[in-house]
CSV table of C-alpha atoms in Angstrom, one decimal:
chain,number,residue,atom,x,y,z
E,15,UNK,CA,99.6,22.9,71.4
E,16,UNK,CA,101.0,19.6,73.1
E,17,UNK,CA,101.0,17.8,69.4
E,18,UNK,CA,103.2,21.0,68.2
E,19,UNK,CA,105.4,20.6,70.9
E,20,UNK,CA,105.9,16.9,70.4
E,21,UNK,CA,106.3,17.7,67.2
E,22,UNK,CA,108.9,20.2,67.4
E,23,UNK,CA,110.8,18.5,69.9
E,24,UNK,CA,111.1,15.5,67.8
E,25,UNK,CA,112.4,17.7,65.0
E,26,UNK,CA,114.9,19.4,67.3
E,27,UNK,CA,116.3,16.0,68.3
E,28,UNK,CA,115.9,14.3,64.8
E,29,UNK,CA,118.2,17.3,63.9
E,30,UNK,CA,121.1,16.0,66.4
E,31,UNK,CA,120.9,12.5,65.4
E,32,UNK,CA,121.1,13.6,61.6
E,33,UNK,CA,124.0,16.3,62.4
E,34,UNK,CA,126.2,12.8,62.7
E,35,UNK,CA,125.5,11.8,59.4
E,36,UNK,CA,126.3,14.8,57.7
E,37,UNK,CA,129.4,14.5,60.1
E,38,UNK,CA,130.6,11.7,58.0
E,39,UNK,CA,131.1,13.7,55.0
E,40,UNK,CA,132.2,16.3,56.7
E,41,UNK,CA,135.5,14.8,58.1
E,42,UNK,CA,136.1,13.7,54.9
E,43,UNK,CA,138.4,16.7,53.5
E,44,UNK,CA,140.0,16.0,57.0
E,45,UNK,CA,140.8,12.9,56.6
E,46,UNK,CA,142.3,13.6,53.8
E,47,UNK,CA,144.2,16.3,54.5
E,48,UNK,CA,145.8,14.4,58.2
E,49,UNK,CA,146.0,11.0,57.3
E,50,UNK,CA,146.5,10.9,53.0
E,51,UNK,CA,143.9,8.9,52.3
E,52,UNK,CA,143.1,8.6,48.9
E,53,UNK,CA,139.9,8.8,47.2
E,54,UNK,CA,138.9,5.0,47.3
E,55,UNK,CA,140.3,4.8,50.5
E,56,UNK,CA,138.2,7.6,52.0
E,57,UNK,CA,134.8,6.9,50.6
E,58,UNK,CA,135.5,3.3,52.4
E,59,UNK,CA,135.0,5.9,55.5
E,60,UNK,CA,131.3,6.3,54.1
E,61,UNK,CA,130.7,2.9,53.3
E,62,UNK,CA,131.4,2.2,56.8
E,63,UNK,CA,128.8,4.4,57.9
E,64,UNK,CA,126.0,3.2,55.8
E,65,UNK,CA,126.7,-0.4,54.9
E,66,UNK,CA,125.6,-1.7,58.4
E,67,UNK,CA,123.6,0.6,58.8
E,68,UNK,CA,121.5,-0.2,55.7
E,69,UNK,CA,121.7,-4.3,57.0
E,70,UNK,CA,120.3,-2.9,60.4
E,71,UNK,CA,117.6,-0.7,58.6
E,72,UNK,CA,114.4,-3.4,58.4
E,73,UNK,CA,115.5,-4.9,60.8
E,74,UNK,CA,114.8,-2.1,63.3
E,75,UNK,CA,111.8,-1.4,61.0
E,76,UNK,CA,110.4,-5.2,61.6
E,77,UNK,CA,110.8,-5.2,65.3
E,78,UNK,CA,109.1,-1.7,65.6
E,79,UNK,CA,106.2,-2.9,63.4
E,80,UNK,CA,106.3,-5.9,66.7
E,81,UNK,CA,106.8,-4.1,69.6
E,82,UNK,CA,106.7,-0.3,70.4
E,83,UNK,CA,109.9,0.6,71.6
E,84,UNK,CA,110.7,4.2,72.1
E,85,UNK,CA,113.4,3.7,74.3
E,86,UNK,CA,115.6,3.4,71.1
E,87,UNK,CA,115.1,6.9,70.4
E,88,UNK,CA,117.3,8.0,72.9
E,89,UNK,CA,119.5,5.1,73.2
E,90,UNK,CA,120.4,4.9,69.3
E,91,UNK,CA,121.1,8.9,69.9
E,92,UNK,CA,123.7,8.6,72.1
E,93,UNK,CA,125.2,5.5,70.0
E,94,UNK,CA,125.3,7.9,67.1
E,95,UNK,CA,127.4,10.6,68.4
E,96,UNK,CA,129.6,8.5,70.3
E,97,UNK,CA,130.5,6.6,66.9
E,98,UNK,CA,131.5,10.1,65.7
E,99,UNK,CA,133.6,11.6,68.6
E,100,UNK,CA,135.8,8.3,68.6
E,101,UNK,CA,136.5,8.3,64.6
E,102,UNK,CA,138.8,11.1,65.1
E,103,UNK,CA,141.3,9.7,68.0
E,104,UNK,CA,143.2,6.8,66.5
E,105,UNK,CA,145.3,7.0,63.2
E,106,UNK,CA,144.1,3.3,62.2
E,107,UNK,CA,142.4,2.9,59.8
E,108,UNK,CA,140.5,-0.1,60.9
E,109,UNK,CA,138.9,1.6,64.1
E,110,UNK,CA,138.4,4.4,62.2
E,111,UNK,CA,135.9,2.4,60.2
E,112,UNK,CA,135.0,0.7,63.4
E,113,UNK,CA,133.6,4.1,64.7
E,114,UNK,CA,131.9,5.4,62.0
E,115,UNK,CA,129.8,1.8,61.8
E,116,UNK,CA,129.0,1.7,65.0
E,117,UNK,CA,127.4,5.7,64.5
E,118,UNK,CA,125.8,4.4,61.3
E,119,UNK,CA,123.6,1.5,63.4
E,120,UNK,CA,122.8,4.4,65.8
E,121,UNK,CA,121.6,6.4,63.2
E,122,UNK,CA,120.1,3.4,61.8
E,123,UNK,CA,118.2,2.0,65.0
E,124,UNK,CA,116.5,5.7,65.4
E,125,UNK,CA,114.7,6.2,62.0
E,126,UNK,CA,112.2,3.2,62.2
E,127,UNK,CA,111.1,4.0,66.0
E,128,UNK,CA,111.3,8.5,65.8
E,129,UNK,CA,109.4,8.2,62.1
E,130,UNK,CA,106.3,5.6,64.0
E,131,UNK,CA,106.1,8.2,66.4
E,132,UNK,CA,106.5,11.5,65.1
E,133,UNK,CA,103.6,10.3,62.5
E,134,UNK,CA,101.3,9.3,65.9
E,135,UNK,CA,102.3,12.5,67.8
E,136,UNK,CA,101.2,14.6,64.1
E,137,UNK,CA,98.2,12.6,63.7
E,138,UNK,CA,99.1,11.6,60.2
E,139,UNK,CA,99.7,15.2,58.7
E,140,UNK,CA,101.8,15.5,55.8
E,141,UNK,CA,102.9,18.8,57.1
E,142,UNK,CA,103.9,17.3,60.5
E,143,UNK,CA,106.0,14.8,59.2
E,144,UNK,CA,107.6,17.7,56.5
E,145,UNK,CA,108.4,19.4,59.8
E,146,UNK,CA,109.9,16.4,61.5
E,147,UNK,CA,111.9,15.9,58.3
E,148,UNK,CA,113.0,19.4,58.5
E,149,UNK,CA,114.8,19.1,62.2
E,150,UNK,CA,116.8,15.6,60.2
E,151,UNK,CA,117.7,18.6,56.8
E,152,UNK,CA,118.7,21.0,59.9
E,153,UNK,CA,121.4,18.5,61.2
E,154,UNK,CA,122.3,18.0,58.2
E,155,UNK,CA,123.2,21.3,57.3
E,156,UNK,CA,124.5,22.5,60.6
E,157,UNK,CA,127.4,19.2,60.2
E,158,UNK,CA,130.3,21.0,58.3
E,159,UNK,CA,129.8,24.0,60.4
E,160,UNK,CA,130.0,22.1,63.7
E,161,UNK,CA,132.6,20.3,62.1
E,162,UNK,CA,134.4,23.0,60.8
E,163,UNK,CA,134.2,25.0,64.0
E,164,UNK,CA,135.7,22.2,66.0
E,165,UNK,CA,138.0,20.9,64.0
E,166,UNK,CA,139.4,23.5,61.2
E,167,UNK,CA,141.6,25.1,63.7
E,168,UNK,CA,143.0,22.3,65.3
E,169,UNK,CA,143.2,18.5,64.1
E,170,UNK,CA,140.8,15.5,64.4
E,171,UNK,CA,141.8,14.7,68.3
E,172,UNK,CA,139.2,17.5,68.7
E,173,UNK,CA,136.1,14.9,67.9
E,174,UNK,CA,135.0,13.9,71.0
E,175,UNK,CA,133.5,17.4,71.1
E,176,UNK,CA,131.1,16.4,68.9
E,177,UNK,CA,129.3,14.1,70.8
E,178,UNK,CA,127.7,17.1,72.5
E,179,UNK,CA,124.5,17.5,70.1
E,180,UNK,CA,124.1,13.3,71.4
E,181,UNK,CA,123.6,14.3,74.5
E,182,UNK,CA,121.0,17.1,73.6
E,183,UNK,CA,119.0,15.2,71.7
E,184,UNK,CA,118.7,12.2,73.8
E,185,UNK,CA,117.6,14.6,76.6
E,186,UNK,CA,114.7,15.9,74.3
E,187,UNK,CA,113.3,12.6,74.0
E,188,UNK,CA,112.6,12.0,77.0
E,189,UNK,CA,109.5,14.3,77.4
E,190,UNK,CA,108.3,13.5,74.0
E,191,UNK,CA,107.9,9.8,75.3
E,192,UNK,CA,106.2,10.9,78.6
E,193,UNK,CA,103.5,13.3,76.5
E,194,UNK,CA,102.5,10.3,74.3
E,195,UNK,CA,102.8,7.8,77.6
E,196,UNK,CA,100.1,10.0,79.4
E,197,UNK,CA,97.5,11.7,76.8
E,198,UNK,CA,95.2,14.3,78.0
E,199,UNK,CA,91.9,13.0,79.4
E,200,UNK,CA,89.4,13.4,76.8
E,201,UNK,CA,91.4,14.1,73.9
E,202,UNK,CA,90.6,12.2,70.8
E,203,UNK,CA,93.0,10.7,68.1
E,204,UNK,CA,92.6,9.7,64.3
E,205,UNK,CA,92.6,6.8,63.9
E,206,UNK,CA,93.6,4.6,60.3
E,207,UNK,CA,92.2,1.5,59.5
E,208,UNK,CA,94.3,-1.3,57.8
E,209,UNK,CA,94.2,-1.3,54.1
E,210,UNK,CA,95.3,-4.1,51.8
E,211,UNK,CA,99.4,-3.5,51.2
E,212,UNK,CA,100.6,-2.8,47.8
E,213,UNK,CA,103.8,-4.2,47.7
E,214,UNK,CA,104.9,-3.9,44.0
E,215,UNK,CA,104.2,-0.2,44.5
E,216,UNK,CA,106.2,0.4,47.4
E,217,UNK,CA,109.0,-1.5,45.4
E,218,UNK,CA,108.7,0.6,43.0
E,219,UNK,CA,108.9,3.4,45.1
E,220,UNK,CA,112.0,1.9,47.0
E,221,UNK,CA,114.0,1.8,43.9
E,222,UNK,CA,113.0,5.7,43.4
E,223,UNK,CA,114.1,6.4,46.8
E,224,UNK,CA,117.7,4.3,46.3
E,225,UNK,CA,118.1,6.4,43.4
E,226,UNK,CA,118.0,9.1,45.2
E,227,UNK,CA,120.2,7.9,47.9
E,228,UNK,CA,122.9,7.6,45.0
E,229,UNK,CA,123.0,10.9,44.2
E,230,UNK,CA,123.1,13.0,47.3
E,231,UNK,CA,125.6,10.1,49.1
E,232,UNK,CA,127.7,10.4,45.6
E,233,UNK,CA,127.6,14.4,45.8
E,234,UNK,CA,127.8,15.1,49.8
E,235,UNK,CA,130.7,12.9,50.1
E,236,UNK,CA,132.6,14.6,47.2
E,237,UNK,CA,131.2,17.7,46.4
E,238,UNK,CA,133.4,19.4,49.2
E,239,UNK,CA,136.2,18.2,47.2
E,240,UNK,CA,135.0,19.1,43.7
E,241,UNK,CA,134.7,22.5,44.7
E,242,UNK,CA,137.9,23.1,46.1
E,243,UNK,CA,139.7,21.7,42.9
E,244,UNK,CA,137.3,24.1,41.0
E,245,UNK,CA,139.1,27.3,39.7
E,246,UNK,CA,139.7,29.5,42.4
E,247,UNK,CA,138.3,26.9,44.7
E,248,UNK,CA,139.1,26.9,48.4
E,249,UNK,CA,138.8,24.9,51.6
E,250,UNK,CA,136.2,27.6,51.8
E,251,UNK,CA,134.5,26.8,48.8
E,252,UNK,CA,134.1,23.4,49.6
E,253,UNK,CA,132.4,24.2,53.1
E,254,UNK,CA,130.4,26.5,51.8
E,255,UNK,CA,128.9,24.1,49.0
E,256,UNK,CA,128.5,21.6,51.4
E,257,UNK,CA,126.8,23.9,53.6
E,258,UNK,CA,124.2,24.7,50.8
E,259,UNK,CA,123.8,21.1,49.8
E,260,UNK,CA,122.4,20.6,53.2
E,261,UNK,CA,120.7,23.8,53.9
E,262,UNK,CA,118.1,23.6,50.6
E,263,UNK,CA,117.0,20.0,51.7
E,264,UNK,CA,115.2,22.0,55.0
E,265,UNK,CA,113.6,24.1,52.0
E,266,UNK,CA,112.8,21.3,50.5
E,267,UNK,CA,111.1,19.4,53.4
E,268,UNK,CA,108.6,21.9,54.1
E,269,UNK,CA,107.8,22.7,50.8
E,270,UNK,CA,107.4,18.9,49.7
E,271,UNK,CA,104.8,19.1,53.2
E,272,UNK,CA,103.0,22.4,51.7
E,273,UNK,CA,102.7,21.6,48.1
E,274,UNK,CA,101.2,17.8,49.4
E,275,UNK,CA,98.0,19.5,51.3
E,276,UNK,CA,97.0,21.2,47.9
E,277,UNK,CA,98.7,18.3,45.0
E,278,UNK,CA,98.7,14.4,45.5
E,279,UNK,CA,102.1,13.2,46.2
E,280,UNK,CA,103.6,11.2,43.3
E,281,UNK,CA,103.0,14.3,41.3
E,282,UNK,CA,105.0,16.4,43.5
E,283,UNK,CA,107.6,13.8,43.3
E,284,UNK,CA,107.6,14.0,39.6
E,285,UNK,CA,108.4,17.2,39.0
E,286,UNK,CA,110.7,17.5,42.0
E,287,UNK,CA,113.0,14.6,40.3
E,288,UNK,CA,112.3,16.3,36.6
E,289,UNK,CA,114.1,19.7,38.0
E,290,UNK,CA,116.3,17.7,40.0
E,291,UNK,CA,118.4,16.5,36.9
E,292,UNK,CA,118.9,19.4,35.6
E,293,UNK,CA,119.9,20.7,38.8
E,294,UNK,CA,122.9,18.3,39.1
E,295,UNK,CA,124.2,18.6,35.4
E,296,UNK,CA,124.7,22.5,36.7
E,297,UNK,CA,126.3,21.2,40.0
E,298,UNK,CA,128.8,19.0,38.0
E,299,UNK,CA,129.1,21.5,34.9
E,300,UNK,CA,128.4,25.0,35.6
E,301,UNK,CA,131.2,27.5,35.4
E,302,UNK,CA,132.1,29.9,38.1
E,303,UNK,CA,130.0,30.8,41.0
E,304,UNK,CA,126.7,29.4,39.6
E,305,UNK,CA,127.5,26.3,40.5
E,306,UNK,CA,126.3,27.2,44.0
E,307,UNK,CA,123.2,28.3,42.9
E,308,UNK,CA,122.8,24.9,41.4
E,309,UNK,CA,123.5,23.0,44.6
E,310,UNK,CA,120.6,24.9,46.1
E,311,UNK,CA,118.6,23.8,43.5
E,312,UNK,CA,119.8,20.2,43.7
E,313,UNK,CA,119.2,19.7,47.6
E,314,UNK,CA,115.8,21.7,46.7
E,315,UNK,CA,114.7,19.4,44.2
E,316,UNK,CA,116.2,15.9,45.9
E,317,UNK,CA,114.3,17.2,49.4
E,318,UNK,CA,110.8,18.1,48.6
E,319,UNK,CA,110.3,14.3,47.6
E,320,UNK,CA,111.8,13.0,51.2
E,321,UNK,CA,109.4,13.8,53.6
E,322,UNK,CA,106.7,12.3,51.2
E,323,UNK,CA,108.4,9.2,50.3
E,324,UNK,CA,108.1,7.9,54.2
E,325,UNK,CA,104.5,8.3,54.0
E,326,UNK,CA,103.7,7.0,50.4
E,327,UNK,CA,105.9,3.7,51.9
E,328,UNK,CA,103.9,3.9,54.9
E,329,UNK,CA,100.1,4.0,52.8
E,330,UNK,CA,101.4,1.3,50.4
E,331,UNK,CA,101.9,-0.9,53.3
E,332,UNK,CA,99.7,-0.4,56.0
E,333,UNK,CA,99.9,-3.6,57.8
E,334,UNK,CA,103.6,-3.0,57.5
E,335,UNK,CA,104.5,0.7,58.8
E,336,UNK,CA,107.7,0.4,60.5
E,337,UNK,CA,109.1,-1.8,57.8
E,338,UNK,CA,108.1,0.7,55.6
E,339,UNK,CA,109.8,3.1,57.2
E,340,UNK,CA,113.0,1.7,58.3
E,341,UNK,CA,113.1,1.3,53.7
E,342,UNK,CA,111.7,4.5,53.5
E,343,UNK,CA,113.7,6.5,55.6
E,344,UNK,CA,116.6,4.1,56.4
E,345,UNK,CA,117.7,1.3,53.8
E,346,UNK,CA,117.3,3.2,50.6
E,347,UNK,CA,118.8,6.2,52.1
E,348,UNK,CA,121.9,4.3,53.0
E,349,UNK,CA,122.2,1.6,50.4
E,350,UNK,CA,123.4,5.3,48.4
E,351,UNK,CA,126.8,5.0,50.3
E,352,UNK,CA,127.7,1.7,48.5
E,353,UNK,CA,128.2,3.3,45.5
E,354,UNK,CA,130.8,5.7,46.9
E,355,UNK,CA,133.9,3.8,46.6
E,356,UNK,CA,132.5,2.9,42.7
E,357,UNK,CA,133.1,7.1,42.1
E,358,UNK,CA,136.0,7.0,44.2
E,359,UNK,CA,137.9,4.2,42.2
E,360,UNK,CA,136.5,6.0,39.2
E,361,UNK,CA,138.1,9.6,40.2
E,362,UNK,CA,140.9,8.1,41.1
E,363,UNK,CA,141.3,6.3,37.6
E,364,UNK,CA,140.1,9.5,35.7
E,365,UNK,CA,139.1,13.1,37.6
E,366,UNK,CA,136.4,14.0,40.7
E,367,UNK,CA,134.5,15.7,37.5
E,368,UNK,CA,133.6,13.0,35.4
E,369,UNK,CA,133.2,10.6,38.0
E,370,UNK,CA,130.2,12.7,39.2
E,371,UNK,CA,128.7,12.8,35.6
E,372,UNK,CA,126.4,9.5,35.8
E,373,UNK,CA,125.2,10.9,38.7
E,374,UNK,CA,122.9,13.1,36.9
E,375,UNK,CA,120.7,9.7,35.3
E,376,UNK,CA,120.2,8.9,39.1
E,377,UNK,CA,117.1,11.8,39.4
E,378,UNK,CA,116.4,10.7,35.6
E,379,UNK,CA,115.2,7.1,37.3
E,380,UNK,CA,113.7,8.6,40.0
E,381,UNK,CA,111.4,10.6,37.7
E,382,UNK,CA,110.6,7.5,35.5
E,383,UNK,CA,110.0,5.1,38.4
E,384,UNK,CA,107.4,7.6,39.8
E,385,UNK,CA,105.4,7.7,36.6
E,386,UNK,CA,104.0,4.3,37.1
E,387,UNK,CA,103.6,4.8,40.7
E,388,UNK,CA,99.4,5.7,42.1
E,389,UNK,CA,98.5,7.9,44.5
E,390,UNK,CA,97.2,5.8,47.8
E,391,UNK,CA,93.7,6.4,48.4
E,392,UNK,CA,93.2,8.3,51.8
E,393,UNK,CA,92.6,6.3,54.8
E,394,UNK,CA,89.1,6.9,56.0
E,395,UNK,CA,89.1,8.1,60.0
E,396,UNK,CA,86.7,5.8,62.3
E,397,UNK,CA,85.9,6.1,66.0
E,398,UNK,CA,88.7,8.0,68.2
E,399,UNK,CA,89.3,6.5,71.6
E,400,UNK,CA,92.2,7.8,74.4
E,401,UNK,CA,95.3,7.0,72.3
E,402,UNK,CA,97.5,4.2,74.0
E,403,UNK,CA,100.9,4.1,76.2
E,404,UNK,CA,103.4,5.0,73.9
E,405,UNK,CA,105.2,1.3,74.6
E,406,UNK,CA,101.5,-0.1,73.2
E,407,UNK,CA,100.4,-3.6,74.5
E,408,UNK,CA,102.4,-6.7,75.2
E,409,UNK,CA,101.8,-8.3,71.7
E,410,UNK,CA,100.4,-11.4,73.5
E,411,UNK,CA,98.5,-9.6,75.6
E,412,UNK,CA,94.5,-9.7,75.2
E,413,UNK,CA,92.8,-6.6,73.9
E,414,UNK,CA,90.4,-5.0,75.9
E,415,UNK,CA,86.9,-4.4,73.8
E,416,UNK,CA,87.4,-0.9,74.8
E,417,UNK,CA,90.8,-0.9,72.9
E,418,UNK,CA,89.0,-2.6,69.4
E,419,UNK,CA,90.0,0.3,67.4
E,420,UNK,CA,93.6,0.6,67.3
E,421,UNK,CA,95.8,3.9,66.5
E,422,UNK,CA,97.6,5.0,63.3
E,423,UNK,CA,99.3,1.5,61.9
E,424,UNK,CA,103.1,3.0,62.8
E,425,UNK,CA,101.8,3.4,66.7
E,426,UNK,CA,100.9,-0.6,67.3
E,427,UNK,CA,102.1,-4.1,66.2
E,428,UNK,CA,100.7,-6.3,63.4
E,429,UNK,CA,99.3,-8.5,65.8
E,430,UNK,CA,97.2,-6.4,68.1
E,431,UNK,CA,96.0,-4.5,65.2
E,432,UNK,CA,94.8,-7.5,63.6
E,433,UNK,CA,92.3,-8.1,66.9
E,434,UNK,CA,89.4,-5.8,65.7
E,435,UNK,CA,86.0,-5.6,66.9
């Protein structure tokens, strides 16, 4: 019961940090529409978002693999949604950017830390961290909607409103972080020894993952657009598709934790990238109101795979876990907004349509990439002790003999966990 708590309060908060990067796309038919922007110009807005934030990625990922700090989980919240609810209020363009980058290294400072200890608090489970990725799918989602409702009758002076979900989540962290501070007496935890790190195959994988990235970044940034200038399309239209883009990936997160407890991962990822390209040749191509079907299909097929990807970086490099998934879950995920303003220069020099079209290789890559990738071998459990403070030991500090057998790799730094009995 107390790990499924921790568990779903972590997913409740992931999905307010996450609600601030679908915001970003979100206010992009906005910005549009108040301000003129074209589209070079506005996919700049998304670039602003994600290019710091993919610098600050590994970093955050290296210091977490150092130090535990799970005080970032709540500060890097509140960072996020403040980022957001100051884009709106001045018409220049330079502190718009401003803004939204200073939301992006919020957003970019909370993966590392919240994926090291949602896998502790879930004991490794693939299902655990398909939940945790679930709460991020659900923020997702719910950003046009918030958006919309706070914004489509009014005008963008409105965002400071939306630093409300912030302050939710920042509040549910805090007795996350006490539960893992203070375990129950007596209970036992898994605990993964260090394996040997595989590091061409979690490059590899990294290039599946940026893939990816280019895809979904490419259509949630313009697929609100695309659908309005559809026939018949409407402001609408271009909600709702954005809406479903976002909705199928919290299909997709459990499913891609369900179908890896009976299938190894890699070949889940296969096939999920196989369907995915078809998927996105319908988004782009598909008369009428199948094309909405399609974009289920698309966040469906792009979503299983993400949940999994974090823990395939984390096995390949188990010395390295928050590096792995500060890549994992961070830096490949926002390296996708750099190509934005290549599709925006290219719709502006041609159509929205067939600057989309190359997007549908990007799964193609995916799918290829993964075919030379192995399935890690599982980790072996040894001897359970009382799991640790959540902040973990001064990495100086010596090691009790009691404390020989460290936790999960993502819940200590390299150097104490190289101090084993």
């Amino acid at each position: 019961m107390r790990k499924n708590t921790s568990i779903s309060l972590l997913a409740v908060g992931h999905a307010c940090v996450d609600i601030y990067q679908g915001a970003v796309a979100a206010l992009i038919p906005y910005f549009v529409a108040e301000r003129d922007y074209t589209y070079a110009v506005v996919s700049g807005v998304v670039l602003a978002a994600t290019l710091l934030s993919s610098v600050a990625q590994p970093v955050f990922g290296a210091l977490t693999d150092r130090w535990a700090m799970p005080w970032l989980l709540p500060v890097s919240t509140l960072l996020g949604g403040v980022g957001i609810a100051l884009s709106g209020l001045s018409g220049s363009y330079g502190l718009t950017l401003l803004c939204v980058a200073v939301s992006g290294i919020g957003v970019a400072a909370y993966h590392p830390e919240s994926a090291r200890v949602a896998r502790l608090a879930g004991g490794g489970s693939h299902s655990a961290m398909g939940w945790f990725s679930l709460g991020g799918n659900i923020g997702f989602a719910s950003a046009p909607l918030m958006v919309s409702a706070v914004i489509g009758h009014g005008s963008l002076r409105w965002t400071p409103v939306l630093v409300l979900p912030a302050l939710a989540g920042a509040a549910l962290c805090v007795p996350v972080l006490r539960m893992l501070a203070r375990p129950e007496p007596g209970t036992p935890a898994a605990r993964v020894p260090k394996g040997a790190d595989d590091v061409a195959s979690f490059i590899r994988l990294s290039l599946a993952v940026v893939c990816r990235s280019v895809v979904f970044t490419g259509l949630s940034t313009f697929i609100a657009l695309h659908a309005q200038q559809r026939p018949h399309g409407s402001a609408t239209a271009g909600t709702v598709a954005l809406f479903l883009l976002f909705l199928g990936g919290a299909v997709g997160s459990v499913l891609g934790g369900a179908l890896a407890n009976r299938y190894d991962r890699v070949r889940v990822c296969r096939w999920s990238y196989l369907l995915s390209v078809a998927a996105v040749t319908g988004v782009i191509h598909a008369p009428g109101p199948a094309m909405f079907l399609f974009v289920i299909l698309t966040s469906v097929g792009l979503y299983v795979p993400f949940s999994l990807q974090v823990t395939l970086g984390q096995d390949y490099l188990p010395s390295r876990v928050g590096t792995a998934s500060g890549v994992t879950l961070g830096l490949t995920v926002s390296v996708g907004g750099l190509a934005s303003p290549l599709l925006g220069h290219l719709a502006d020099a041609t159509s929205l349509k067939t600057a989309l079209t190359p997007l549908i290789a990007m799964p193609a890559l995916s799918w290829l990439l993964f075919r030379a990738l192995p399935e890690p071998a599982a980790p072996r459990p040894r001897a359970a002790v009382p799991a640790p403070d959540a902040a973990g030991p001064e990495p100086d500090a010596p090691v009790p003999e009691s404390d020989a057998v460290v936790p999960e790799p993502d819940a200590a730094g390299p150097r104490s966990a190289r101090r084993d009995a």
